Short mmCIF file of C-alpha atoms in Angstrom, two decimals:
data_model
loop_
_atom_site.label_atom_id
_atom_site.label_comp_id
_atom_site.label_asym_id
_atom_site.label_seq_id
_atom_site.Cartn_x
_atom_site.Cartn_y
_atom_site.Cartn_z
CA MET K 1367 -36.86 -9.61 -28.86
CA THR K 1368 -37.36 -5.89 -28.38
CA PRO K 1369 -34.52 -3.35 -28.53
CA PHE K 1370 -34.79 -2.98 -24.75
CA ASP K 1371 -34.43 -6.74 -24.31
CA PHE K 1372 -31.36 -6.67 -26.55
CA VAL K 1373 -29.71 -3.93 -24.47
CA THR K 1374 -30.62 -5.74 -21.25
CA TYR K 1375 -28.92 -8.94 -22.34
CA LEU K 1376 -26.06 -7.11 -24.04
CA VAL K 1377 -25.15 -5.52 -20.70
CA GLY K 1378 -26.37 -8.23 -18.32
CA LEU K 1379 -24.82 -11.40 -19.74
CA PRO K 1380 -21.19 -10.14 -19.98
CA THR K 1381 -21.53 -8.58 -16.53
CA ALA K 1382 -22.80 -11.86 -15.08
CA ALA K 1383 -19.99 -13.79 -16.78
CA TYR K 1384 -17.39 -11.35 -15.44
CA PHE K 1385 -18.64 -11.59 -11.84
CA ALA K 1386 -18.86 -15.38 -12.05
CA PHE K 1387 -15.23 -15.48 -13.19
CA VAL K 1388 -13.83 -13.05 -10.60
CA THR K 1389 -15.81 -14.67 -7.77
CA VAL K 1390 -14.31 -18.08 -8.49
CA ARG K 1391 -10.86 -16.59 -9.02
CA ALA K 1392 -11.00 -14.63 -5.74
CA PHE K 1393 -12.16 -17.61 -3.70
CA ALA K 1394 -9.52 -19.90 -5.19
CA GLY K 1395 -6.80 -17.25 -4.98
CA GLU K 1396 -7.46 -16.58 -1.32
CA VAL K 1397 -7.35 -20.30 -0.52
CA ARG K 1398 -3.95 -20.59 -2.22
CA THR K 1399 -2.67 -17.48 -0.45
CA VAL K 1400 -3.78 -18.62 2.99
CA ARG K 1401 -2.14 -21.98 2.40
CA ALA K 1402 1.13 -20.18 1.58
CA LEU K 1403 0.85 -17.97 4.67
CA ARG K 1404 0.40 -20.81 7.13
CA PRO K 1405 3.53 -21.86 9.08
CA ARG K 1406 5.63 -24.44 7.33
CA ALA K 1407 6.32 -27.74 9.01
CA GLU K 1408 9.80 -28.66 10.12
CA SER K 1409 10.16 -30.58 6.88
CA GLY K 1410 9.56 -27.37 4.89
CA ARG K 1411 11.80 -25.12 2.86
CA THR K 1412 14.68 -24.70 5.34
CA GLN K 1413 15.17 -28.45 5.84
CA ALA K 1414 14.78 -29.03 2.13
CA ALA K 1415 17.53 -26.49 1.51
CA THR K 1416 19.71 -28.25 4.07
CA ALA K 1417 19.10 -31.59 2.40
CA ASP K 1418 19.95 -30.16 -1.00
CA THR K 1419 23.13 -28.72 0.45
CA SER K 1420 24.19 -32.11 1.77
CA ARG K 1421 23.58 -33.68 -1.64
CA THR K 1422 25.18 -31.03 -3.82
CA GLY K 1423 27.83 -29.63 -1.52
CA ALA K 1424 26.61 -26.10 -2.27
CA GLN K 1425 26.49 -23.63 0.57
CA PRO K 1426 23.79 -21.00 0.94
CA ALA K 1427 25.03 -17.44 0.69
CA ALA K 1428 25.45 -15.40 3.84
CA GLY K 1429 22.80 -12.87 4.64
CA PRO K 1430 20.76 -11.34 3.31
CA GLU K 1431 20.91 -7.97 5.00
CA PHE K 1432 17.94 -5.62 5.11
CA VAL K 1433 17.77 -1.84 5.04
CA ILE K 1434 14.35 -0.37 5.78
CA LEU K 1435 13.55 3.11 4.53
CA MET K 1436 10.61 4.76 6.25
CA PRO K 1437 9.58 8.00 4.48
CA MET K 1438 7.78 10.30 6.90
CA LEU K 1439 6.07 13.67 6.61
CA ARG K 1440 4.41 15.26 9.66
CA GLU K 1441 4.45 11.92 11.45
CA ASP K 1442 6.12 13.01 14.67
CA ARG K 1443 3.37 11.30 16.68
CA VAL K 1444 4.04 7.83 15.25
CA VAL K 1445 7.81 7.76 14.67
CA ARG K 1446 8.56 6.33 18.13
CA GLU K 1447 6.01 3.55 17.80
CA ALA K 1448 7.26 2.67 14.30
CA CYS K 1449 10.89 2.45 15.43
CA GLU K 1450 10.20 0.57 18.65
CA HIS K 1451 8.26 -2.05 16.72
CA LEU K 1452 11.34 -2.79 14.58
CA VAL K 1453 13.52 -3.30 17.66
CA ARG K 1454 11.85 -6.69 18.02
CA ALA K 1455 13.21 -7.83 14.65
CA VAL K 1456 16.70 -6.58 15.55
CA LYS K 1457 16.61 -8.51 18.82
CA ASP K 1458 15.43 -11.57 16.90
CA GLY K 1459 18.74 -11.50 15.04
CA VAL K 1460 17.66 -9.93 11.75
CA ALA K 1461 20.57 -8.15 10.02
CA LEU K 1462 18.66 -4.89 9.86
CA GLN K 1463 19.34 -1.18 9.44
CA VAL K 1464 16.52 1.38 9.62
CA VAL K 1465 16.60 4.82 7.99
CA ILE K 1466 13.95 7.40 8.91
CA ALA K 1467 13.65 9.48 5.74
CA THR K 1468 12.27 12.96 6.37
CA THR K 1469 12.31 16.09 4.24
CA GLU K 1470 13.48 19.63 4.93
CA ARG K 1471 10.23 20.74 3.35
CA GLU K 1472 8.47 19.92 6.63
CA GLU K 1473 10.53 22.51 8.56
CA GLN K 1474 9.96 25.04 5.79
CA GLU K 1475 6.20 24.45 5.91
CA ARG K 1476 6.21 24.83 9.70
CA ARG K 1477 8.01 28.18 9.49
CA GLU K 1478 5.47 29.43 6.96
CA ALA K 1479 2.56 28.17 9.07
CA LEU K 1480 3.93 29.83 12.23
CA ALA K 1481 4.25 33.13 10.37
CA GLU K 1482 0.65 32.79 9.20
CA LEU K 1483 -0.57 32.16 12.76
CA ARG K 1484 1.37 35.16 14.10
CA ALA K 1485 -0.16 37.31 11.37
CA ALA K 1486 -3.62 36.06 12.37
CA ALA K 1487 -2.88 36.99 16.00
CA ASP K 1488 -1.75 40.49 14.95
CA ARG K 1489 -4.97 40.99 13.00
CA GLY K 1490 -6.97 39.78 15.97
CA GLY K 1491 -9.31 37.91 13.66
CA LEU K 1492 -9.96 34.31 12.74
CA ARG K 1493 -9.69 33.23 9.12
CA HIS K 1494 -11.50 30.19 7.74
CA ASP K 1495 -8.39 28.74 6.09
CA LEU K 1496 -6.21 28.34 9.19
CA ASP K 1497 -6.76 24.57 9.58
CA GLN K 1498 -3.70 23.65 7.53
CA ALA K 1499 -1.52 26.20 9.31
CA LEU K 1500 -2.65 24.93 12.71
CA THR K 1501 -1.92 21.33 11.70
CA ARG K 1502 1.59 22.14 10.50
CA ALA K 1503 2.57 24.56 13.25
CA LEU K 1504 1.01 23.54 16.58
CA VAL K 1505 0.45 20.39 18.57
CA PRO K 1506 -3.17 19.18 18.26
CA ALA K 1507 -4.06 20.13 21.84
CA ALA K 1508 -3.23 23.77 21.08
CA HIS K 1509 -5.60 24.21 18.13
CA ALA K 1510 -8.74 24.91 20.18
CA PRO K 1511 -7.02 27.27 22.67
CA PHE K 1512 -5.52 29.27 19.78
CA ARG K 1513 -8.90 29.64 18.11
CA HIS K 1514 -10.50 30.57 21.42
CA ALA K 1515 -7.86 33.23 22.06
CA LEU K 1516 -8.61 34.86 18.70
CA GLU K 1517 -12.38 34.59 19.13
CA THR K 1518 -12.23 36.29 22.55
CA GLY K 1519 -9.91 39.09 21.42
CA ARG K 1520 -6.74 38.00 23.26
CA PRO K 1521 -3.97 38.28 20.66
CA ASP K 1522 -1.22 38.17 23.33
CA GLU K 1523 -2.46 34.75 24.43
CA ALA K 1524 -2.53 33.56 20.82
CA VAL K 1525 1.09 34.70 20.33
CA ARG K 1526 2.10 32.91 23.55
CA ILE K 1527 0.51 29.68 22.32
CA VAL K 1528 2.38 29.97 19.02
CA ALA K 1529 5.66 30.45 20.86
CA GLU K 1530 5.23 27.66 23.43
CA ARG K 1531 3.18 24.93 21.78
CA GLN K 1532 4.82 24.40 18.42
CA ARG K 1533 4.54 21.01 16.82
CA PRO K 1534 7.92 19.28 16.55
CA THR K 1535 8.97 18.18 13.10
CA THR K 1536 9.37 14.50 12.40
CA ALA K 1537 13.13 15.05 12.13
CA GLU K 1538 13.31 16.60 15.62
CA THR K 1539 11.34 13.75 17.16
CA ALA K 1540 13.25 11.12 15.21
CA ALA K 1541 16.61 12.44 16.42
CA ASP K 1542 15.66 11.82 20.06
CA VAL K 1543 14.11 8.41 19.36
CA ILE K 1544 17.07 7.22 17.29
CA ALA K 1545 19.63 8.26 19.91
CA GLU K 1546 17.68 6.50 22.64
CA LEU K 1547 17.13 3.23 20.73
CA ASN K 1548 20.70 3.00 19.43
CA ALA K 1549 21.97 3.49 22.98
CA SER K 1550 19.70 0.72 24.27
CA LEU K 1551 20.85 -1.66 21.50
CA GLY K 1552 24.54 -0.78 21.94
CA ARG K 1553 25.09 -0.15 18.21
CA GLU K 1554 23.87 2.02 15.39
CA VAL K 1555 20.80 0.43 13.86
CA PHE K 1556 18.55 3.45 13.39
CA HIS K 1557 19.56 6.39 11.21
CA HIS K 1558 18.00 9.60 9.95
CA THR K 1559 18.29 11.44 6.65
CA ALA K 1560 16.57 14.64 5.56
CA ALA K 1561 15.94 15.11 1.86
CA PRO K 1562 16.32 18.66 0.55
CA ALA K 1563 13.12 20.67 0.22
CA THR K 1564 13.47 20.43 -3.56
CA ALA K 1565 13.20 16.62 -3.52
CA THR K 1566 9.93 15.53 -5.10
CA GLY K 1567 7.52 13.75 -2.79
CA LYS K 1568 7.99 10.38 -1.19
CA VAL K 1569 10.29 9.03 -3.90
CA GLY K 1570 12.60 12.01 -3.42
CA GLN K 1571 12.90 11.14 0.26
CA LEU K 1572 13.55 7.48 -0.59
CA ASN K 1573 16.30 8.18 -3.10
CA ALA K 1574 17.97 10.75 -0.84
CA ALA K 1575 17.94 8.25 2.05
CA LEU K 1576 19.28 5.48 -0.19
CA ARG K 1577 22.18 7.64 -1.40
CA ARG K 1578 23.06 8.69 2.14
CA TRP K 1579 22.98 5.11 3.41
CA GLN K 1580 25.14 3.88 0.51
CA GLU K 1581 27.79 6.48 1.35
CA GLY K 1582 28.27 4.97 4.79
CA ARG K 1583 27.84 1.25 4.10
CA ASP K 1584 30.59 -1.35 4.36
CA ARG K 1585 31.15 -2.39 0.73
CA ALA K 1586 33.58 -5.13 1.75
CA ARG K 1587 30.71 -7.43 2.79
CA ASP K 1588 29.61 -9.47 -0.21
CA VAL K 1589 26.08 -10.42 0.85
CA PRO K 1590 22.69 -9.81 -0.74
CA VAL K 1591 21.17 -6.53 0.43
CA TYR K 1592 17.46 -5.72 0.21
CA VAL K 1593 16.16 -2.19 0.56
CA GLY K 1594 12.67 -2.31 2.05
CA VAL K 1595 10.05 0.42 2.21
CA TYR K 1596 7.43 0.67 4.94
CA ASP K 1597 4.97 3.38 5.87
CA ALA K 1598 5.07 4.80 9.37
CA ASP K 1599 1.84 2.99 10.28
CA SER K 1600 3.09 -0.44 9.12
CA LYS K 1601 4.00 -3.08 11.66
CA PRO K 1602 6.45 -5.48 9.95
CA ASP K 1603 6.33 -9.04 11.24
CA PRO K 1604 9.77 -10.59 11.91
CA ALA K 1605 8.42 -13.65 10.11
CA ALA K 1606 8.66 -11.66 6.87
CA PHE K 1607 12.44 -11.34 7.24
CA ARG K 1608 12.78 -15.04 8.06
CA ALA K 1609 10.68 -15.97 5.02
CA MET K 1610 12.75 -13.83 2.66
CA THR K 1611 15.98 -15.22 4.12
CA ASP K 1612 14.74 -18.79 3.54
CA ILE K 1613 13.85 -18.00 -0.06
CA VAL K 1614 17.23 -16.37 -0.77
CA HIS K 1615 19.08 -19.33 0.74
CA ALA K 1616 16.95 -21.86 -1.15
CA GLU K 1617 17.61 -20.07 -4.44
CA ALA K 1618 21.35 -20.00 -3.71
CA VAL K 1619 21.37 -23.74 -2.99
CA ALA K 1620 19.55 -24.34 -6.28
CA GLY K 1621 22.13 -22.24 -8.10
CA HIS K 1622 19.68 -19.46 -8.92
CA GLU K 1623 19.90 -15.73 -8.46
CA PRO K 1624 17.74 -14.40 -5.63
CA PRO K 1625 14.59 -12.44 -6.53
CA GLU K 1626 15.09 -8.82 -7.50
CA ILE K 1627 11.98 -7.74 -5.57
CA PHE K 1628 10.05 -9.16 -2.63
CA GLN K 1629 6.53 -7.85 -2.09
CA GLN K 1630 4.26 -8.30 0.90
CA VAL K 1631 0.51 -8.03 0.61
CA SER K 1632 -1.43 -6.31 3.35
CA SER K 1633 -4.20 -6.83 5.81
CA TYR K 1634 -5.89 -3.46 6.29
CA CYS K 1635 -7.75 -4.68 9.38
CA ARG K 1636 -5.25 -3.77 12.09
CA GLY K 1637 -6.96 -2.68 15.31
CA MET K 1638 -10.49 -3.07 13.98
CA GLY K 1639 -11.64 -4.62 17.25
CA ALA K 1640 -11.35 -1.25 19.00
CA MET K 1641 -13.79 0.45 16.61
CA ARG K 1642 -17.33 1.27 17.70
CA GLY K 1643 -20.32 3.08 16.23
CA MET K 1644 -22.09 2.65 12.92
CA ARG K 1645 -19.35 4.49 11.00
CA ALA K 1646 -17.16 1.55 11.98
CA ALA K 1647 -19.40 -0.73 9.89
CA LEU K 1648 -18.45 1.09 6.69
CA ARG K 1649 -14.81 1.33 7.69
CA LEU K 1650 -14.59 -2.36 8.55
CA SER K 1651 -16.23 -3.39 5.30
CA ASP K 1652 -13.70 -1.19 3.47
CA ALA K 1653 -10.83 -2.85 5.35
CA ILE K 1654 -12.17 -6.32 4.58
CA ALA K 1655 -12.62 -5.45 0.90
CA GLN K 1656 -9.01 -4.26 0.57
CA THR K 1657 -7.70 -7.27 2.50
CA ARG K 1658 -9.80 -9.53 0.28
CA TRP K 1659 -8.17 -8.00 -2.80
CA ALA K 1660 -4.70 -8.55 -1.33
CA LEU K 1661 -5.36 -12.19 -0.43
CA GLY K 1662 -7.49 -13.16 -3.40
CA PHE K 1663 -5.77 -11.27 -6.23
CA GLU K 1664 -2.47 -9.56 -5.38
CA TYR K 1665 -0.61 -12.46 -3.77
CA ASP K 1666 -1.72 -14.75 -6.58
CA LEU K 1667 -0.64 -12.16 -9.19
CA PHE K 1668 2.88 -11.99 -7.75
CA ARG K 1669 3.04 -15.78 -7.52
CA ARG K 1670 1.99 -16.27 -11.15
CA TYR K 1671 4.20 -13.44 -12.38
CA THR K 1672 7.31 -14.78 -10.66
CA LYS K 1673 6.65 -18.30 -11.94
CA GLN K 1674 6.47 -17.01 -15.52
CA ALA K 1675 9.47 -14.67 -15.10
CA ARG K 1676 11.61 -17.55 -13.81
CA ALA K 1677 10.51 -19.80 -16.67
CA GLY K 1678 10.99 -17.09 -19.29
CA GLY K 1679 7.34 -17.37 -20.30
CA LEU K 1680 4.68 -14.80 -21.08
CA ARG K 1681 4.32 -12.79 -17.87
CA PRO K 1682 1.42 -10.56 -16.79
CA LEU K 1683 1.80 -6.92 -15.80
CA ALA K 1684 2.82 -6.71 -12.14
CA TYR K 1685 2.93 -3.70 -9.87
CA CYS K 1686 4.49 -2.98 -6.51
CA ILE K 1687 2.96 -1.66 -3.30
CA GLY K 1688 4.57 1.24 -1.44
CA HIS K 1689 4.91 -0.65 1.83
CA GLY K 1690 6.29 -4.11 2.49
CA CYS K 1691 8.32 -3.84 -0.72
CA PHE K 1692 11.95 -5.05 -0.69
CA VAL K 1693 14.19 -4.34 -3.68
CA SER K 1694 17.65 -5.82 -4.09
CA LEU K 1695 20.35 -3.19 -3.98
CA GLY K 1696 21.81 -4.53 -7.22
CA PHE K 1697 18.50 -4.05 -9.04
CA LEU K 1698 18.12 -0.51 -7.66
CA GLU K 1699 21.60 0.35 -8.89
CA ARG K 1700 20.77 -1.15 -12.27
CA ILE K 1701 17.64 1.02 -12.70
CA GLY K 1702 19.08 4.15 -11.08
CA GLY K 1703 17.07 4.14 -7.84
CA PHE K 1704 13.35 4.29 -7.22
CA PRO K 1705 11.56 5.58 -10.34
CA THR K 1706 10.76 9.29 -10.31
CA LEU K 1707 8.62 9.65 -13.43
CA SER K 1708 5.30 8.89 -11.69
CA PRO K 1709 3.66 10.18 -8.47
CA ASN K 1710 2.79 6.52 -7.86
CA ASP K 1711 6.40 5.39 -7.73
CA ASP K 1712 5.51 2.00 -6.24
CA LEU K 1713 3.27 1.08 -9.17
CA ALA K 1714 5.92 2.35 -11.59
CA LEU K 1715 8.58 0.16 -9.94
CA GLY K 1716 6.44 -2.89 -10.69
CA TYR K 1717 5.92 -1.80 -14.28
CA GLU K 1718 9.68 -1.40 -14.70
CA ALA K 1719 10.23 -4.86 -13.25
CA SER K 1720 7.56 -6.27 -15.58
CA LEU K 1721 9.28 -4.78 -18.60
CA LEU K 1722 12.67 -6.18 -17.56
CA GLY K 1723 11.33 -9.57 -16.49
CA ALA K 1724 12.64 -9.08 -12.95
CA GLN K 1725 11.12 -11.32 -10.31
CA VAL K 1726 8.49 -9.83 -7.98
CA CYS K 1727 8.26 -12.60 -5.42
CA PRO K 1728 5.45 -12.61 -2.82
CA VAL K 1729 6.45 -12.80 0.84
CA PRO K 1730 4.53 -15.46 2.80
CA ALA K 1731 3.84 -13.05 5.70
CA LEU K 1732 1.27 -10.25 5.81
CA ASP K 1733 1.94 -6.57 6.38
CA TYR K 1734 -0.65 -5.17 8.81
CA CYS K 1735 -1.66 -1.55 8.33
CA ASP K 1736 -4.57 0.88 8.68
CA VAL K 1737 -7.46 1.50 6.33
CA ALA K 1738 -8.49 5.01 5.27
CA PRO K 1739 -10.34 6.73 8.15
CA ASP K 1740 -13.60 7.39 6.28
CA SER K 1741 -15.40 6.80 3.00
CA LEU K 1742 -14.36 10.11 1.45
CA SER K 1743 -10.69 9.43 2.16
CA SER K 1744 -11.12 5.93 0.73
CA VAL K 1745 -12.55 7.37 -2.50
CA ARG K 1746 -9.66 9.84 -2.76
CA GLN K 1747 -7.17 7.08 -2.05
CA SER K 1748 -8.52 4.75 -4.71
CA ARG K 1749 -8.71 7.61 -7.25
CA PHE K 1750 -5.06 8.43 -6.55
CA TRP K 1751 -4.12 4.79 -7.08
CA PHE K 1752 -6.18 4.61 -10.27
CA HIS K 1753 -4.45 7.63 -11.79
CA GLY K 1754 -1.11 5.86 -11.28
CA SER K 1755 -2.45 2.59 -12.65
CA ALA K 1756 -3.99 4.28 -15.70
CA ARG K 1757 -0.63 5.68 -16.83
CA PHE K 1758 1.02 2.26 -16.93
CA ALA K 1759 1.48 2.34 -20.72
CA THR K 1760 3.18 5.75 -20.55
CA ASP K 1761 5.50 4.45 -17.84
CA LEU K 1762 6.30 1.29 -19.81
CA ARG K 1763 7.22 3.28 -22.92
CA ALA K 1764 9.40 5.66 -20.88
CA PHE K 1765 11.24 2.75 -19.23
CA ARG K 1766 11.63 1.01 -22.60
CA ASP K 1767 13.27 4.08 -24.12
CA GLU K 1768 15.38 4.87 -21.03
CA LEU K 1769 16.74 1.35 -20.55
CA GLY K 1770 16.88 0.33 -24.21
CA VAL K 1771 14.82 -2.80 -23.49
CA ARG K 1772 12.91 -4.42 -26.33
CA PRO K 1773 10.61 -7.24 -25.18
CA SER K 1774 9.06 -9.49 -27.79
CA ARG K 1775 6.05 -8.05 -29.60
CA LEU K 1776 3.77 -10.67 -28.01
CA GLN K 1777 5.06 -9.88 -24.52
CA TRP K 1778 4.63 -6.14 -25.12
CA TRP K 1779 1.04 -6.44 -26.29
CA TYR K 1780 0.24 -8.84 -23.48
CA LEU K 1781 1.45 -6.31 -20.89
CA LEU K 1782 -0.73 -3.64 -22.52
CA ALA K 1783 -3.76 -5.93 -22.71
CA VAL K 1784 -3.51 -6.95 -19.06
CA GLY K 1785 -3.04 -3.36 -17.92
CA HIS K 1786 -5.95 -1.95 -19.90
CA GLY K 1787 -8.23 -4.82 -18.95
CA ARG K 1788 -7.40 -4.42 -15.27
CA ASN K 1789 -8.11 -0.68 -15.31
CA ILE K 1790 -11.40 -1.00 -17.19
CA ALA K 1791 -12.63 -3.70 -14.80
CA TRP K 1792 -11.54 -1.73 -11.73
CA ALA K 1793 -13.21 1.51 -12.82
CA TRP K 1794 -16.43 0.19 -14.32
CA ARG K 1795 -17.37 -3.13 -12.69
CA ALA K 1796 -19.60 -1.65 -9.98
CA ALA K 1797 -21.27 0.69 -12.49
CA ALA K 1798 -21.75 -2.24 -14.87
CA TRP K 1799 -23.38 -4.37 -12.15
CA VAL K 1800 -25.72 -1.57 -11.01
CA THR K 1801 -26.69 -0.81 -14.63
CA ALA K 1802 -27.16 -4.46 -15.59
CA THR K 1803 -29.28 -5.22 -12.52
CA ALA K 1804 -31.43 -2.12 -12.97
CA LEU K 1805 -32.02 -2.93 -16.66
CA ALA K 1806 -32.90 -6.55 -15.92
CA ALA K 1807 -35.35 -5.55 -13.20
CA ALA K 1808 -36.94 -2.81 -15.35
CA ASP K 1809 -37.32 -5.29 -18.22
CA ALA K 1810 -38.85 -7.88 -15.86
CA ARG K 1811 -36.09 -10.36 -16.71
CA TRP K 1812 -36.27 -11.89 -13.26
CA ALA K 1813 -34.01 -14.85 -13.93
CA LEU K 1814 -31.20 -12.56 -15.08
CA THR K 1815 -31.90 -10.22 -12.15
CA ALA K 1816 -31.67 -13.12 -9.71
CA VAL K 1817 -28.40 -14.32 -11.27
CA LEU K 1818 -26.86 -10.83 -11.02
CA VAL K 1819 -27.97 -10.40 -7.40
CA ALA K 1820 -26.72 -13.88 -6.47
CA LEU K 1821 -23.34 -13.23 -8.08
CA HIS K 1822 -23.07 -9.90 -6.26
CA LEU K 1823 -23.82 -11.58 -2.93
CA ALA K 1824 -21.32 -14.33 -3.65
CA TYR K 1825 -18.59 -11.87 -4.66
CA VAL K 1826 -19.14 -9.23 -1.95
CA GLN K 1827 -20.77 -10.88 1.07
CA GLY K 1828 -19.36 -14.34 0.36
CA GLY K 1829 -15.90 -12.87 -0.04
CA TYR K 1830 -16.37 -10.86 3.16
CA LEU K 1831 -17.21 -14.00 5.14
CA GLN K 1832 -14.28 -15.94 3.66
CA THR K 1833 -11.79 -13.19 4.56
CA TRP K 1834 -13.35 -12.72 8.01
CA ARG K 1835 -12.93 -16.43 8.71
CA HIS K 1836 -9.30 -16.36 7.59
CA LEU K 1837 -8.58 -13.42 9.91
CA HIS K 1838 -9.49 -15.79 12.75
CA THR K 1839 -7.23 -18.59 11.54
CA LEU K 1840 -4.13 -16.98 10.02
CA PRO K 1841 -1.16 -16.86 12.44
CA GLY K 1842 -1.37 -13.69 14.53
CA ALA K 1843 -4.14 -12.16 12.44
CA ALA K 1844 -6.82 -12.39 15.12
CA ASP K 1845 -4.70 -10.51 17.66
CA LEU K 1846 -3.50 -7.83 15.26
CA SER K 1847 -6.93 -7.24 13.73
CA GLY K 1848 -9.00 -7.61 16.90
CA VAL K 1849 -11.70 -9.57 15.07
CA ARG K 1850 -12.64 -11.52 18.20
CA GLU K 1851 -13.49 -8.27 20.00
CA PHE K 1852 -15.86 -6.99 17.33
CA PRO K 1853 -19.53 -6.89 18.50
CA VAL K 1854 -21.79 -9.25 16.57
CA ARG K 1855 -24.35 -6.53 15.78
CA LEU K 1856 -21.62 -4.36 14.31
CA LEU K 1857 -20.26 -7.31 12.37
CA LEU K 1858 -23.72 -7.91 10.84
CA ALA K 1859 -24.08 -4.22 10.04
CA SER K 1860 -20.66 -4.27 8.37
CA LEU K 1861 -21.60 -7.35 6.35
CA ALA K 1862 -24.69 -5.53 5.06
CA ALA K 1863 -22.64 -2.37 4.46
CA ALA K 1864 -20.22 -4.31 2.26
CA SER K 1865 -22.53 -3.79 -0.72
CA VAL K 1866 -22.56 -0.05 -0.08
CA THR K 1867 -18.78 -0.04 0.24
CA PHE K 1868 -18.47 -1.96 -3.04
CA VAL K 1869 -20.25 0.88 -4.83
CA VAL K 1870 -18.71 3.76 -2.85
CA ARG K 1871 -15.12 2.54 -3.32
CA SER K 1872 -15.75 2.27 -7.05
CA LEU K 1873 -16.36 6.02 -7.20
CA GLY K 1874 -12.60 6.63 -6.87
CA PRO K 1875 -11.47 4.74 -9.98
CA LEU K 1876 -14.71 5.60 -11.81
CA THR K 1877 -14.28 9.36 -11.36
CA GLY K 1878 -10.57 8.98 -12.11
CA SER K 1879 -11.44 7.22 -15.36
CA LEU K 1880 -13.94 9.93 -16.30
CA GLU K 1881 -11.37 12.63 -15.52
CA LEU K 1882 -8.92 11.00 -17.88
CA LEU K 1883 -11.54 10.48 -20.58
CA LEU K 1884 -12.56 14.15 -20.35
CA ARG K 1885 -8.91 15.24 -20.03
CA ARG K 1886 -9.67 16.98 -16.74
CA GLY K 1887 -8.00 16.90 -13.35
CA GLY K 1888 -4.63 15.59 -12.33
CA VAL K 1889 -3.11 13.37 -9.71
CA THR K 1890 -3.75 14.71 -6.22
CA SER K 1891 -2.56 13.29 -2.94
CA TRP K 1892 -5.13 11.57 -0.76
CA LYS K 1893 -2.98 11.30 2.37
CA VAL K 1894 -4.45 12.54 5.63
CA GLU K 1895 -2.70 13.55 8.84
CA ARG K 1896 -1.94 10.79 11.30
#
C-alpha cells in the first residue's frame, strides 16, 4: 500500500462509516417523528388520562395557560398577519395571552435614518451607503422616488418624501392592531411592551416583555403557565396548544411534574408552492434540508433527552430553538429569565436545561416558518447558529458557576463529548465527503468512490424524497407548504440542487469553525428585513 493509498483509506473509510450511520439514523428518526405527529386515535392520550383518573381518583390540574412573546424589530409589515393568525387559537378556547415585544431602539434608529436622509437631500447628492437609512426611515415604495429626486436635482421633492412617507415603527403599527383585535374579541388578549434602547438584542426584548407581563398578571390563579416564543413569521398551529395541554394533564394524572420546556420543531417549507424560477430550486432544497434535520434529528433528540432526564439517566446535550419554544414560568423564575450571556439565547437556554436536567419535551405539532431568502443569507444564518453552538462549553461552565450546579463527572464529560462531536460533524462533514471522494477517485479506488457517492445520494437525495413524501401526508403540511402546486420540472431541479445545497450550507459552519480556530471574527447577525 502506497502512502497515497493509506491517506485515501484513512479519510475515506471513517467518512463512509459516518454517512452510513447518519443516513440510517435520519431515516429512522424521521419515521418515528412522523408517527408522533400523526393525529392520535380517540383511544389516545386524552382517553388514557381519563381512564387513569377514574382508577386513581386523581384530577388533572387546571390549565395550562400560555403567554406568547413575539419579539419584533422593523416588522411593521407582518405584525398584523402574525396577530390575526393567533386569533384562531383564542377562538378555539386556548387560554392565551400575546405580548408583542418591540424595542425603543427602533424609533431611535428611525430618527437617525431620517436625519441622514434630510442631510442627503440638503447636499443634493446620492451616497452609496443610504440603503440602510432608506430601509429604516421610509416605506419600501418611497425608496425609488427618493433616489430619483436626488438624481434629478430636486432636493425639495426628496424632503417632501421624507416628511410624508415615513415607515411606521413596529410599535406604532402594533398599537393599532392590538386595539382593533382586543375590541373584536371583547377582552384584552394582545398586549405590547417596548424594551428600552439599552436592552441587548432579542433576549433583552423578551425579558423586558416578561417582566411587564408579570407585573399585571393575576397571581391568585394557581395553574401552570408556559411562556412561549415565536418569530413574527411563525404560524402556530392550535394543535400545538392542545398537545401541550394533553401532556401536562397526563403528567398530573400520573403524579409527575409537567415538563419545564416544550419545544416544537419546524418545517421551513411554508409557501414553497408559490415559488417559481430556478433560484427557487436552491431555496426549496435548502428548506427541505432544514426540515429534514428537524424531523430526522431534532425531534428525536428532544425525545431521547426527555426520556433520560425523566429516568435520571445519562442525558445528551440538548438545545432550544428560538421559535416554538415554551418555558414554564416557574423554570424561568428559577433561572432568572431568558439567558443573556450568549447572542444565541435559545441555544443557551437548552444548554442550561441540559445542565440542570430539566425536561425539554418535543411538541407533536410542527411550527411552519420561512427559509432564508437566498443561499448567501442561508450561509450567514448557519454561521450565526454555529458560533452559538460552538460556545456551548463556555455557556455550560458559566451556568454551572452561576447556579452552583455540580453534575456527576460522567454526565459532565458526556455533555462535552456530545457537544464537541456535534459541532465537528456539522462543520466538517461536507468537506470530509468532498475530500474523501476526490481522493478515492484520484487514487482509482472505484469501489470506495462508488460507496461514498451512493451514501451521499442516500443521505441527501434519499432524505429529500422521504421528507417530500411526508410533506404530502402529514396533517396540514401539504396546504401550508404548497407542495402539490410545485411544478415537476422545478421539483426535479431542486432534487438535483440538493447536493449543491448540502455543500453550500456547510460553508456557514465551516467558515465559522475556521474563524474560531484562527481566533478571527465574531458573532454577527444574519437577519434580513422582512
